[in-house]
Coordinates of C-alpha atoms in Angstrom, one line a residue:
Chain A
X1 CA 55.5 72.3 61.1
X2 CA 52.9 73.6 59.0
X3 CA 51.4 75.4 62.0
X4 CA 54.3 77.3 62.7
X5 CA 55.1 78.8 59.1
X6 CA 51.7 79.8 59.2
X7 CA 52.1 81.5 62.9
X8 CA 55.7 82.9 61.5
X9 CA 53.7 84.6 58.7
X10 CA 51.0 85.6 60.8
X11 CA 52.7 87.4 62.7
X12 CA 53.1 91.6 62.1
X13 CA 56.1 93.8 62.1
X14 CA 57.0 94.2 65.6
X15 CA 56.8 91.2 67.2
X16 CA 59.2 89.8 64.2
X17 CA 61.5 92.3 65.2
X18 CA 61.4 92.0 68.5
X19 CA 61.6 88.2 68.1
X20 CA 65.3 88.9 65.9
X21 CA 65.9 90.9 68.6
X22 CA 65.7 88.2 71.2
X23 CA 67.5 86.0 68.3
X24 CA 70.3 88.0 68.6
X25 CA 70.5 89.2 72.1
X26 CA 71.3 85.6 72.7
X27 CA 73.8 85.2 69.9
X28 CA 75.9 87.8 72.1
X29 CA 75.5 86.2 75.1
X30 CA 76.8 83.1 73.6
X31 CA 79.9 85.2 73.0
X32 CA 80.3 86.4 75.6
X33 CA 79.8 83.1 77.6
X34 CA 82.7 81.9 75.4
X35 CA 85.1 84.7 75.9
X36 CA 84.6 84.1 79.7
X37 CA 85.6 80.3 79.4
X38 CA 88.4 80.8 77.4
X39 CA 89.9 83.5 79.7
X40 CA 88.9 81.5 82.5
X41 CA 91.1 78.6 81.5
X42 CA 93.8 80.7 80.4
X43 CA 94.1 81.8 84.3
X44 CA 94.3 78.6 85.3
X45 CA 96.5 77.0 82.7
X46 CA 99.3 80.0 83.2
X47 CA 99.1 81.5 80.4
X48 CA 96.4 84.5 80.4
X49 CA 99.6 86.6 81.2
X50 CA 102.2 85.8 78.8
X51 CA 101.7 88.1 76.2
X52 CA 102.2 91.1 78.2
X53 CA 105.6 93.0 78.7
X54 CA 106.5 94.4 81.9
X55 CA 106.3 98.0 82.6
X56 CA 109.9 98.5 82.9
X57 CA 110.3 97.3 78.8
X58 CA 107.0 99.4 78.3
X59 CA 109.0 102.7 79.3
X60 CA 112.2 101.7 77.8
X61 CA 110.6 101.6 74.8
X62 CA 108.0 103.7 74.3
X63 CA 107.3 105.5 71.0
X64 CA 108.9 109.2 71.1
X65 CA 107.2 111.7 69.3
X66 CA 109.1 115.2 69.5
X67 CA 110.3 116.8 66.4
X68 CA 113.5 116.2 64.9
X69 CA 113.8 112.8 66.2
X70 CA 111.9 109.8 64.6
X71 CA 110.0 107.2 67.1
X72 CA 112.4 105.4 68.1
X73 CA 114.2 108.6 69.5
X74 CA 117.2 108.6 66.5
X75 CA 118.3 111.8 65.2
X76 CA 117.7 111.7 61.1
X77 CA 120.3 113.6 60.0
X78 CA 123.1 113.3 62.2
X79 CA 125.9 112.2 60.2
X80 CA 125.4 115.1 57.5
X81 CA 126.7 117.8 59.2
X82 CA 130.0 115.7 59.7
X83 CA 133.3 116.1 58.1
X84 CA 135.6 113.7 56.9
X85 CA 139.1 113.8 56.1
X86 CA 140.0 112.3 53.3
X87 CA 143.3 109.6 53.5
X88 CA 144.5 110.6 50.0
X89 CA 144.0 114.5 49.4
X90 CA 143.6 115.4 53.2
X91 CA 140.5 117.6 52.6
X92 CA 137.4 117.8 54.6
X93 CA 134.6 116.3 52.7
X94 CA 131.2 116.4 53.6
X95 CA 130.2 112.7 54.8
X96 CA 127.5 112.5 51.9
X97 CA 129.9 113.3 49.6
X98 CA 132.4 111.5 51.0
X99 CA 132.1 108.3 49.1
X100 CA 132.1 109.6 45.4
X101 CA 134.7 112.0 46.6
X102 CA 137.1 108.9 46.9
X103 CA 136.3 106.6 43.9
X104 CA 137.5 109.8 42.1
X105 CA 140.1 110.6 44.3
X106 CA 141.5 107.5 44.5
X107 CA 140.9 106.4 40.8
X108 CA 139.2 103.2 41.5
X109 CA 135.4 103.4 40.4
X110 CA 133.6 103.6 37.3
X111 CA 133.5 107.6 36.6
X112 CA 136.9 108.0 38.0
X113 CA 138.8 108.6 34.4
X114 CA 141.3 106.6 35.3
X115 CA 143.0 107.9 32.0
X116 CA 143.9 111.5 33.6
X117 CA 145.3 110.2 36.5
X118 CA 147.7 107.7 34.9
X119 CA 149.2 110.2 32.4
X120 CA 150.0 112.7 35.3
X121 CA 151.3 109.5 37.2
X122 CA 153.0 108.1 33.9
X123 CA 154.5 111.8 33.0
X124 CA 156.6 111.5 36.7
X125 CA 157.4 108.3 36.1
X126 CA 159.2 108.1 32.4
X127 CA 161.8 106.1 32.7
X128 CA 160.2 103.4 34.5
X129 CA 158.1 100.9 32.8
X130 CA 155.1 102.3 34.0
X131 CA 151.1 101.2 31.9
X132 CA 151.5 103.2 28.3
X133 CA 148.7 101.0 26.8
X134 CA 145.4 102.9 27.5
X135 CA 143.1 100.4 25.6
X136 CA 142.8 97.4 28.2
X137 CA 142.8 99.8 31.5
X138 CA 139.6 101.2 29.5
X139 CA 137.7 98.1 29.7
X140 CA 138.7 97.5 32.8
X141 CA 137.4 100.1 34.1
X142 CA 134.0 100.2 32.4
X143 CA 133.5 96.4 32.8
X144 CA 132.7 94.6 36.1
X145 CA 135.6 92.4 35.5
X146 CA 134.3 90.7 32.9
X147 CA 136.6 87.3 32.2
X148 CA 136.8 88.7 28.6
X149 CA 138.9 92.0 29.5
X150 CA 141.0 89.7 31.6
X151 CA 141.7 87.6 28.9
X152 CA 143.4 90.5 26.6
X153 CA 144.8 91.6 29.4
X154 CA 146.8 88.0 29.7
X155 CA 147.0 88.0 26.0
X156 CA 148.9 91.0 26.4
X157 CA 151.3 90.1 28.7
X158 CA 152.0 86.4 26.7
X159 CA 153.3 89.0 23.6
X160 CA 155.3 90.9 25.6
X161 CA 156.9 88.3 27.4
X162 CA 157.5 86.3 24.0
X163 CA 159.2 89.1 22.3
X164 CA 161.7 89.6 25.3
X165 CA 162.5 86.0 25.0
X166 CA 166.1 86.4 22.8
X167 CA 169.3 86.5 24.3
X168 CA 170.0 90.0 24.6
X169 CA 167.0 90.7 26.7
X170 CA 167.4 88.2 29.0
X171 CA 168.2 90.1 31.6
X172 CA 165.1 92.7 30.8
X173 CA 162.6 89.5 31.6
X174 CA 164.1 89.1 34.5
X175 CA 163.9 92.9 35.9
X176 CA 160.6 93.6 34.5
X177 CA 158.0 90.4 34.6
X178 CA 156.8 92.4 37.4
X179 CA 155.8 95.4 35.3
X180 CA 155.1 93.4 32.8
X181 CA 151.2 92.6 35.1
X182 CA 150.5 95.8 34.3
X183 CA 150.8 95.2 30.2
X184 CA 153.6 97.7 30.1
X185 CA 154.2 99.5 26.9
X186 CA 157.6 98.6 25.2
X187 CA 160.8 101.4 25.3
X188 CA 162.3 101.3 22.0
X189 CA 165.7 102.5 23.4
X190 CA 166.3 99.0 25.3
X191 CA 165.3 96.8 22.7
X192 CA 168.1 95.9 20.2
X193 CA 167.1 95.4 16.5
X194 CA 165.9 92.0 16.8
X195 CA 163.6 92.8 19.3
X196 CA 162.7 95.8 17.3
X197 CA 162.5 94.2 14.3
X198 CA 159.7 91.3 15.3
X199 CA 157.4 94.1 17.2
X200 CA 157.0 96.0 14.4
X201 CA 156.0 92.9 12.4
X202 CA 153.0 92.3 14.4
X203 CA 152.5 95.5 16.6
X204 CA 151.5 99.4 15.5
X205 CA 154.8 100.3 17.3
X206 CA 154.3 104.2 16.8
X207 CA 156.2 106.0 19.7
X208 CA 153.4 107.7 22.2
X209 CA 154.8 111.1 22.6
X210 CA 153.5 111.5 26.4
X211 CA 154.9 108.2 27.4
X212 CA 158.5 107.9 24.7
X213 CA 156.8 103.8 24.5
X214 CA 155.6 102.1 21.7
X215 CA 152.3 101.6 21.0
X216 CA 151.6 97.6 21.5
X217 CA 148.8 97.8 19.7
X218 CA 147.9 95.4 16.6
X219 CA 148.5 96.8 13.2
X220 CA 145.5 98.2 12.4
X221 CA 144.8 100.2 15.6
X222 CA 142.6 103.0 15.6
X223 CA 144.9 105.1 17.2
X224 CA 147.4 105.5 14.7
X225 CA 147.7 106.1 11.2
X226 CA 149.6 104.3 8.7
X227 CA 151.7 107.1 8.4
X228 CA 152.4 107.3 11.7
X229 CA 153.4 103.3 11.4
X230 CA 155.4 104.2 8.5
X231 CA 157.5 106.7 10.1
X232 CA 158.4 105.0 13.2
X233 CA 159.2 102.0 11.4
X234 CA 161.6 104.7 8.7
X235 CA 163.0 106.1 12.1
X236 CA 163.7 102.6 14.2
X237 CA 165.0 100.4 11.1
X238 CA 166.4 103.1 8.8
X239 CA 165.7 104.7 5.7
X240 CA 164.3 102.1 4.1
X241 CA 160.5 102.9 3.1
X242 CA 158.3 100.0 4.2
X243 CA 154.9 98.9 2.5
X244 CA 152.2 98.3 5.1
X245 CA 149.5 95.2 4.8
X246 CA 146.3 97.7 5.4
X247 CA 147.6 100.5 3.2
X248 CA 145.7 102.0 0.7
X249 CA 146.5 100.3 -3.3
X250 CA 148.3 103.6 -3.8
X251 CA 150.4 103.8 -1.1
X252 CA 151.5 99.9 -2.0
X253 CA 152.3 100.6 -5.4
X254 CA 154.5 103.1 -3.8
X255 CA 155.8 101.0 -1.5
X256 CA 156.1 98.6 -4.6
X257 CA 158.3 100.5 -6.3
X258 CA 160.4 102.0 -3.8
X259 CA 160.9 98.4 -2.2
X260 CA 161.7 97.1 -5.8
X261 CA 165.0 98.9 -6.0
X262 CA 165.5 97.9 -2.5
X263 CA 164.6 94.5 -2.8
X264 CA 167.4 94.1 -5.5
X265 CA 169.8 95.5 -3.6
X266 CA 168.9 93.0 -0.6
X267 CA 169.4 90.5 -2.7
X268 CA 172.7 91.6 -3.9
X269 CA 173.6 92.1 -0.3
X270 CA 172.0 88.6 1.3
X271 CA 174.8 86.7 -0.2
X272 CA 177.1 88.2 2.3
X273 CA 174.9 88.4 4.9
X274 CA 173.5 84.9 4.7
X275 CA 175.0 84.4 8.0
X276 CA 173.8 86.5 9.9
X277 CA 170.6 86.2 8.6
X278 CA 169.6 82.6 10.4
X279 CA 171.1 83.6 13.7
X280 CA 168.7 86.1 13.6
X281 CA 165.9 84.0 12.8
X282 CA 166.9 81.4 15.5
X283 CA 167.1 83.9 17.8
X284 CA 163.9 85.5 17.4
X285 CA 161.7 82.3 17.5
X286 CA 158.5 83.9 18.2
X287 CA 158.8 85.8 14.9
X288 CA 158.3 83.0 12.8
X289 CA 157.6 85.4 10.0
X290 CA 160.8 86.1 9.7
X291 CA 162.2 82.5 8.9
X292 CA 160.0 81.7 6.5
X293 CA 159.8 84.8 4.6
X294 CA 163.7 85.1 4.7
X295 CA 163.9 81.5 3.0
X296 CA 161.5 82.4 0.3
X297 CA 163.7 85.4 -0.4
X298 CA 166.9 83.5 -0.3
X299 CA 165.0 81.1 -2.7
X300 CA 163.4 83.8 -5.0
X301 CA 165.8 86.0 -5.6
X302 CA 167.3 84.1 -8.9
X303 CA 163.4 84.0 -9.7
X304 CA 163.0 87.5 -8.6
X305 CA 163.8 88.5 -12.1
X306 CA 161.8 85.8 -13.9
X307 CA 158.8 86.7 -12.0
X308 CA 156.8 89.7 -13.8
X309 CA 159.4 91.8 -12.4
X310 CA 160.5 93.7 -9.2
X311 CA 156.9 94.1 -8.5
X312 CA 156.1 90.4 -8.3
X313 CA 158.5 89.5 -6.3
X314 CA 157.8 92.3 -4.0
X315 CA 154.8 91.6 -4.2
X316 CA 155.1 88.2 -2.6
X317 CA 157.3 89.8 -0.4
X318 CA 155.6 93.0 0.5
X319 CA 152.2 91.9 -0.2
X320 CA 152.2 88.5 2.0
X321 CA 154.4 89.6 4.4
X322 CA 155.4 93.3 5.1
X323 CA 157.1 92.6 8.2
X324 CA 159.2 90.5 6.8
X325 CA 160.3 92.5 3.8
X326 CA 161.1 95.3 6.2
X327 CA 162.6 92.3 8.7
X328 CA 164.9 92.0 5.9
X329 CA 165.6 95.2 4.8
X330 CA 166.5 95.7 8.4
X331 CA 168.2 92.7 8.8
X332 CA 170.4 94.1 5.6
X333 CA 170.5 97.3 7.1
X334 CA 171.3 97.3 10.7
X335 CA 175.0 95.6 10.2
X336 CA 175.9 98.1 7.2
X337 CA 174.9 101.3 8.2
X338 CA 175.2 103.1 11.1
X339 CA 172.2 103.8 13.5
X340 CA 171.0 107.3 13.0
X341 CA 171.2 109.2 16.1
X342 CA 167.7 108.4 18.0
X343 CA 166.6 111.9 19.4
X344 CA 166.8 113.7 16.3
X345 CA 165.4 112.2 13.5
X346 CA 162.5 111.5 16.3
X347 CA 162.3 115.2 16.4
X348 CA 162.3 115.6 12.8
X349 CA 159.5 113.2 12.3
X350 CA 157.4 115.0 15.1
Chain B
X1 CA 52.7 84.3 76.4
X2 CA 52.8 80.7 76.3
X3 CA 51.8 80.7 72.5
X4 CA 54.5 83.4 72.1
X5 CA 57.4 81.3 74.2
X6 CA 56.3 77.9 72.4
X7 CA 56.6 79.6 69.1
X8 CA 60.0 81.3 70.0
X9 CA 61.5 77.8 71.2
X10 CA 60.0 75.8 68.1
X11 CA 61.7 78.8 65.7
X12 CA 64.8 78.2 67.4
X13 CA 65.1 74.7 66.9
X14 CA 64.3 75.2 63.4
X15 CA 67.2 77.8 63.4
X16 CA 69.0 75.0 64.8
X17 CA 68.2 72.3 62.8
X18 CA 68.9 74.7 59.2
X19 CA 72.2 75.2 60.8
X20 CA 71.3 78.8 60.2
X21 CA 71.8 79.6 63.9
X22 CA 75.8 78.4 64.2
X23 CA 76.1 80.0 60.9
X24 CA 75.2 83.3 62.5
X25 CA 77.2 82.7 65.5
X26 CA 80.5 82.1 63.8
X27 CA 79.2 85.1 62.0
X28 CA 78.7 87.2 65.1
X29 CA 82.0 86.1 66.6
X30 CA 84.0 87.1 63.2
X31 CA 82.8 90.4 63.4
X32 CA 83.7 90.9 67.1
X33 CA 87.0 89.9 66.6
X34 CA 87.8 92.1 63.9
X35 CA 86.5 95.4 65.1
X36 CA 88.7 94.6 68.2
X37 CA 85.7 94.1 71.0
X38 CA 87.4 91.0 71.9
X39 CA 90.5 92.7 72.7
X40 CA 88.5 95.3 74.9
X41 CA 86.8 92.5 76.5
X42 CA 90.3 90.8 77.5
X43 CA 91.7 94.1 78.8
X44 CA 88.4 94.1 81.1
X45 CA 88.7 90.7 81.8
X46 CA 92.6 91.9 82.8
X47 CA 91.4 94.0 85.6
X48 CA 88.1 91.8 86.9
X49 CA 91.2 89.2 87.6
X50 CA 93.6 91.4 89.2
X51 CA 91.1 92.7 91.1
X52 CA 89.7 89.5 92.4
X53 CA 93.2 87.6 92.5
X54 CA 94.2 85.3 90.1
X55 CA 94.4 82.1 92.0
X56 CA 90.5 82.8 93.3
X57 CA 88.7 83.7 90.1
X58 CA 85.7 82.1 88.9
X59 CA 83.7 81.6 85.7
X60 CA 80.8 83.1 88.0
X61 CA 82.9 86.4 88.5
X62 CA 83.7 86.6 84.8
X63 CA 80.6 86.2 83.9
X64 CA 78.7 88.9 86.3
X65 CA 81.1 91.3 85.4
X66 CA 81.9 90.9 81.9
X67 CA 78.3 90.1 79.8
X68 CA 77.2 93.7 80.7
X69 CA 79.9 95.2 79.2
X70 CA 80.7 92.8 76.3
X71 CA 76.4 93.4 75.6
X72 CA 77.2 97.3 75.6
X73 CA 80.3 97.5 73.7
X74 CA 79.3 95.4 71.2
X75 CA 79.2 98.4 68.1
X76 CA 76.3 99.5 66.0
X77 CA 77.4 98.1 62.8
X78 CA 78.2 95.0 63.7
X79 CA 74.3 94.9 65.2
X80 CA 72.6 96.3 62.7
X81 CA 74.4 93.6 60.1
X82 CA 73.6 90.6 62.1
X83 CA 70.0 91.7 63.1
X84 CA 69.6 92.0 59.2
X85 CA 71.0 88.7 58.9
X86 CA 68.7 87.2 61.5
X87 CA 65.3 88.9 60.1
X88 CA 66.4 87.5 56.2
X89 CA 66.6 84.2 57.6
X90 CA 63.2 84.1 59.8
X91 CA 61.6 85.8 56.4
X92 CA 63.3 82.6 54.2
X93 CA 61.9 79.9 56.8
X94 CA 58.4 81.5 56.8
X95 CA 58.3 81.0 53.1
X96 CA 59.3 77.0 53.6

């Protein structure tokens, strides 16, 4: 071993390289011995062949390479220059445009403002029951159907369908469940007093003046003032002034005193209208405000005086429960006096 | 010539016995592969058969026609890098 390190070292420059050289010269032909085995027995095992296509597949689908075209011999932009008509306008859109076109033309998407085309559907359509609420169609809109939106959507439809319960309106559920899936604003022209009466209590009631529907909104919506509230509860029930819950501390003291006069007078007048007054409340079960403010009226009013006064006792009347102060009022009112005619003390208001 | 041919053979087997020579080969055949000889090689081998018929072809045939061509083709860099590989390793066993 020794001896050939020391001949390895020994030797000079070109006889190392030419001994690498041979080194490697036979390192190829090693490879090239084993490439010719393994074709070898791929010939006679079948399967040298197999990975080839034939020429008719090779022409078929050849890579194209003209301009215009891409390699598989597709136009790019063939469909661009096409026209489409449009089902619900009947224009000729370009096919890019085509899509957006109809989520607007058709109302449907998410930048479609459903809004616009609903109030010139709604403005056709006035005397039907057609959507007046704008709030939920909003979020339904925006949202990707979100359970939540659904659920005040449902909410929405429970209210209306509870305070069309009573007798007289019967016949209303019956005609209008239908309309009632699309949370349909409430006509104040069908709805007798009762009806009338227990929306206001919970709902903002003021009278859109696109769609002649009340607004079913809660009490404190956004839309509407108080003073709005005020007015269409003054124009529905009669001249009595009503006292809001959210109202400003002046406006109640206002409320305060003009319901304290009142309030005496209701309770002059409950005595005779005592009757009336539980059939009403029966009737109108959803409003359970009524009932129970009506009994502590009926038991207040010899402690009306004894309490600090008219304000006290409208106090715990208009204070706790508005609604049911004005339920009264209006329960006192609506059999006395006559119903003002509708259209013009509207106009008036406006 | 005899000192030169006994020396060669007892450098090979030492290549052998390091291991150092199947290292080069796998080497050598990793390199062919990817700078697509092999490939040419097969598309050569492609016509030697259909030339001599597939049923009658030989290793013998392969091999005349193909080792000529595979030694030519092989390309520079792929040379150059294993011929540097083989001189480092004689130059390591001359130090042992």
């Amino acid at each position: 071993m020794k001896m050939e390190n020391m001949s390895l070292s020994g030797l000079d420059n070109t006889k190392l390289e030419a001994l690498a050289q041979d080194i490697y010269s036979d390192l190829v032909e090693d490879a090239c011995l084993g490439l010719c085995f393994e074709v070898h027995r791929a010939v006679k095992q079948g399967y040298f062949f197999l990975d080839d296509t034939d020429q008719e597949s090779m022409k078929d689908f050849e890579i194209v390479d003209q301009p215009g075209v891409d390699i598989f011999g597709q136009v790019y932009n063939q469909w661009k220059n096409k026209e489409c008509v449009c089902p619900n306008c009947n224009r000729s859109i370009a096919a890019s445009r085509f899509a957006p076109h109809l989520e607007k033309c058709l109302g449907m998407g998410r930048n479609s403002s459903r809004i616009a085309n609903r109030r010139i559907a709604s403005s056709n359509n006035t005397n039907n029951k057609s959507e007046s609420d704008q709030e939920d169609n909003d979020d339904v809109n925006d949202n990707d159907w979100s359970y939540g939106s659904e659920k005040k959507v449902l909410i929405r439809q429970m209210d209306n369908v509870l305070f069309s319960l009573p007798g007289e309106l019967s016949s209303s559920v019956n005609t209008d469940p239908y309309k009632y899936n699309y949370n349909t604003g409430i006509n104040y022209e069908t709805l007798g007093p009762d009806e009338l009466r227990s929306l206001l209590t919970t709902q903002c009631g003021v009278i859109s003046e696109h769609t002649k529907k009340m607004c079913t909104r809660s009490q404190r919506c956004p839309q509407h003032t108080d003073q709005q509230r005020r007015a269409v509860r003054v124009f529905l029930l009669g001249l009595s002034a009503t006292s809001l819950p959210d109202s400003n501390t002046a406006v109640e003291s206002d409320g305060y005193d003009a319901s304290d006069g009142q309030v005496l007078m209701s309770r002059l007048q409950w005595d005779g209208s005592s009757d009336i007054s539980p059939s009403d409340s029966a009737s109108s079960k959803a409003s359970t405000n009524n009932s129970d403010s009506k009994k502590p009226k009926k038991k207040k009013k010899t402690s009306l005086n004894s309490t600090g006064g008219g304000g006290g006792g409208s106090g715990s009347v208009g204070g706790s429960s508005s609604q049911g102060c004005l339920a009264g009022q209006a329960n006192r009112k609506k059999p006395k006096l006559p119903v003002p005619p509708a259209p013009s003390i509207y106009d008036n208001l406006n | 010539m005899n000192k030169d041919s006994q020396m060669r053979a007892a450098i090979n087997q030492k290549l052998i016995e390091m291991g150092e020579r199947e290292r080069l080969k796998e080497l050598l055949r990793a390199k062919l592969v990817e700078c697509g000889w092999k490939d040419q090689m097969k598309a050569q081998c492609k016509d030697v058969i259909r030339e001599k018929g597939l049923e009658h072809v030989t290793v013998e045939d392969l091999v005349v026609e193909i080792t000529p061509k595979g030694r030519a083709l092989v390309p520079d860099s792929v040379k150059k890098e294993l011929l540097q590989r083989i001189r480092a390793s004689l130059a390591q066993h001359s130090t042992l």
